[in-house]
C-alpha cells in the first residue's frame, strides 16, 4: 500500500519528468519532497487528499516549464537539457530518488531545475 501512495504521490513527478503554471514557479525541490513525504505518511488515503492534487499540479506545471525551456533551447540552436531516448521516460521512483539525491543547495532550486538536473545526470547529451 505504501508503494501505491508513493507512486501516486510521485505521479506528479512522473508527469513532470518529461512532460507550466505560475503557481509552481516558486516551489523548490525541497518543498516538493517535504510535501511528498507528508503524503506518503498518510498511506493510501493520501490519494484522496487535496494536497495530492495540489502536488500533482505543481509537478505537471514544473514539467511543462521544463519542456518549454528545452524547446526554446533547441529552437535557438542550443544543446538540449537532456537527451532522453525516444519513447523513454523516467519512472516515478527514479525521479524521486534523483530529487532526493540532489545536494542541499540544489534542493533550494525550483522544482523544474531539479527535474532538469536529474534528467541531465541520467540522460546526458554527449
PDB file of N, CA and C in Angstrom, residues 26-38 55 99-100 102-112 114:
ATOM      1  N   UNK A  26       7.480  28.905  -8.026  1.00  0.00           N
ATOM      2  CA  UNK A  26       8.164  29.199  -6.782  1.00  0.00           C
ATOM      3  C   UNK A  26       8.476  27.964  -5.931  1.00  0.00           C
ATOM      4  N   UNK A  27       7.873  26.828  -6.209  1.00  0.00           N
ATOM      5  CA  UNK A  27       8.092  25.662  -5.347  1.00  0.00           C
ATOM      6  C   UNK A  27       9.505  25.124  -5.558  1.00  0.00           C
ATOM      7  N   UNK A  28      10.162  24.876  -4.450  1.00  0.00           N
ATOM      8  CA  UNK A  28      11.518  24.335  -4.520  1.00  0.00           C
ATOM      9  C   UNK A  28      11.470  22.812  -4.506  1.00  0.00           C
ATOM     10  N   UNK A  29      12.583  22.227  -4.886  1.00  0.00           N
ATOM     11  CA  UNK A  29      12.707  20.771  -4.833  1.00  0.00           C
ATOM     12  C   UNK A  29      12.481  20.303  -3.400  1.00  0.00           C
ATOM     13  N   UNK A  30      13.096  20.975  -2.448  1.00  0.00           N
ATOM     14  CA  UNK A  30      12.964  20.586  -1.047  1.00  0.00           C
ATOM     15  C   UNK A  30      11.530  20.637  -0.564  1.00  0.00           C
ATOM     16  N   UNK A  31      10.818  21.683  -0.939  1.00  0.00           N
ATOM     17  CA  UNK A  31       9.410  21.801  -0.547  1.00  0.00           C
ATOM     18  C   UNK A  31       8.589  20.691  -1.180  1.00  0.00           C
ATOM     19  N   UNK A  32       8.842  20.424  -2.444  1.00  0.00           N
ATOM     20  CA  UNK A  32       8.136  19.350  -3.125  1.00  0.00           C
ATOM     21  C   UNK A  32       8.365  18.020  -2.415  1.00  0.00           C
ATOM     22  N   UNK A  33       9.625  17.727  -2.094  1.00  0.00           N
ATOM     23  CA  UNK A  33       9.946  16.462  -1.419  1.00  0.00           C
ATOM     24  C   UNK A  33       9.330  16.383  -0.036  1.00  0.00           C
ATOM     25  N   UNK A  34       9.334  17.487   0.696  1.00  0.00           N
ATOM     26  CA  UNK A  34       8.728  17.510   2.031  1.00  0.00           C
ATOM     27  C   UNK A  34       7.237  17.225   1.941  1.00  0.00           C
ATOM     28  N   UNK A  35       6.587  17.854   0.985  1.00  0.00           N
ATOM     29  CA  UNK A  35       5.150  17.637   0.802  1.00  0.00           C
ATOM     30  C   UNK A  35       4.866  16.202   0.344  1.00  0.00           C
ATOM     31  N   UNK A  36       5.708  15.664  -0.529  1.00  0.00           N
ATOM     32  CA  UNK A  36       5.530  14.282  -0.983  1.00  0.00           C
ATOM     33  C   UNK A  36       5.721  13.310   0.171  1.00  0.00           C
ATOM     34  N   UNK A  37       6.715  13.576   1.023  1.00  0.00           N
ATOM     35  CA  UNK A  37       6.934  12.715   2.190  1.00  0.00           C
ATOM     36  C   UNK A  37       5.738  12.750   3.135  1.00  0.00           C
ATOM     37  N   UNK A  38       5.146  13.922   3.318  1.00  0.00           N
ATOM     38  CA  UNK A  38       3.964  14.039   4.180  1.00  0.00           C
ATOM     39  C   UNK A  38       2.803  13.230   3.605  1.00  0.00           C
ATOM     40  N   UNK A  55      -0.064  18.806  -5.214  1.00  0.00           N
ATOM     41  CA  UNK A  55       1.302  18.369  -5.507  1.00  0.00           C
ATOM     42  C   UNK A  55       1.418  17.884  -6.947  1.00  0.00           C
ATOM     43  N   UNK A  99      15.718  13.328  -7.207  1.00  0.00           N
ATOM     44  CA  UNK A  99      15.491  14.588  -6.496  1.00  0.00           C
ATOM     45  C   UNK A  99      16.044  14.507  -5.076  1.00  0.00           C
ATOM     46  N   UNK A 100      15.827  13.376  -4.419  1.00  0.00           N
ATOM     47  CA  UNK A 100      16.342  13.192  -3.060  1.00  0.00           C
ATOM     48  C   UNK A 100      17.863  13.194  -3.023  1.00  0.00           C
ATOM     49  N   UNK A 102      19.832  15.059  -4.756  1.00  0.00           N
ATOM     50  CA  UNK A 102      20.407  16.378  -5.017  1.00  0.00           C
ATOM     51  C   UNK A 102      21.020  16.951  -3.745  1.00  0.00           C
ATOM     52  N   UNK A 103      21.985  17.819  -3.917  1.00  0.00           N
ATOM     53  CA  UNK A 103      22.636  18.456  -2.771  1.00  0.00           C
ATOM     54  C   UNK A 103      21.653  19.403  -2.076  1.00  0.00           C
ATOM     55  N   UNK A 104      21.933  19.753  -0.824  1.00  0.00           N
ATOM     56  CA  UNK A 104      21.063  20.709  -0.124  1.00  0.00           C
ATOM     57  C   UNK A 104      20.898  22.020  -0.904  1.00  0.00           C
ATOM     58  N   UNK A 105      21.960  22.483  -1.522  1.00  0.00           N
ATOM     59  CA  UNK A 105      21.870  23.722  -2.309  1.00  0.00           C
ATOM     60  C   UNK A 105      20.945  23.531  -3.515  1.00  0.00           C
ATOM     61  N   UNK A 106      21.044  22.389  -4.182  1.00  0.00           N
ATOM     62  CA  UNK A 106      20.193  22.115  -5.347  1.00  0.00           C
ATOM     63  C   UNK A 106      18.733  21.966  -4.940  1.00  0.00           C
ATOM     64  N   UNK A 107      18.484  21.477  -3.734  1.00  0.00           N
ATOM     65  CA  UNK A 107      17.108  21.317  -3.261  1.00  0.00           C
ATOM     66  C   UNK A 107      16.433  22.661  -2.987  1.00  0.00           C
ATOM     67  N   UNK A 108      17.202  23.724  -2.959  1.00  0.00           N
ATOM     68  CA  UNK A 108      16.635  25.068  -2.780  1.00  0.00           C
ATOM     69  C   UNK A 108      16.184  25.653  -4.115  1.00  0.00           C
ATOM     70  N   UNK A 109      16.562  25.013  -5.193  1.00  0.00           N
ATOM     71  CA  UNK A 109      16.219  25.498  -6.529  1.00  0.00           C
ATOM     72  C   UNK A 109      14.777  25.148  -6.878  1.00  0.00           C
ATOM     73  N   UNK A 110      14.227  25.822  -7.891  1.00  0.00           N
ATOM     74  CA  UNK A 110      12.867  25.488  -8.339  1.00  0.00           C
ATOM     75  C   UNK A 110      12.775  24.028  -8.786  1.00  0.00           C
ATOM     76  N   UNK A 111      11.592  23.475  -8.634  1.00  0.00           N
ATOM     77  CA  UNK A 111      11.363  22.075  -8.974  1.00  0.00           C
ATOM     78  C   UNK A 111      11.767  21.770 -10.408  1.00  0.00           C
ATOM     79  N   UNK A 112      11.454  22.631 -11.357  1.00  0.00           N
ATOM     80  CA  UNK A 112      11.808  22.346 -12.749  1.00  0.00           C
ATOM     81  C   UNK A 112      13.313  22.258 -12.931  1.00  0.00           C
ATOM     82  N   UNK A 114      15.366  21.191 -10.595  1.00  0.00           N
ATOM     83  CA  UNK A 114      15.721  19.895 -10.025  1.00  0.00           C
ATOM     84  C   UNK A 114      15.458  18.773 -11.014  1.00  0.00           C
TER      85      UNK A 114
END
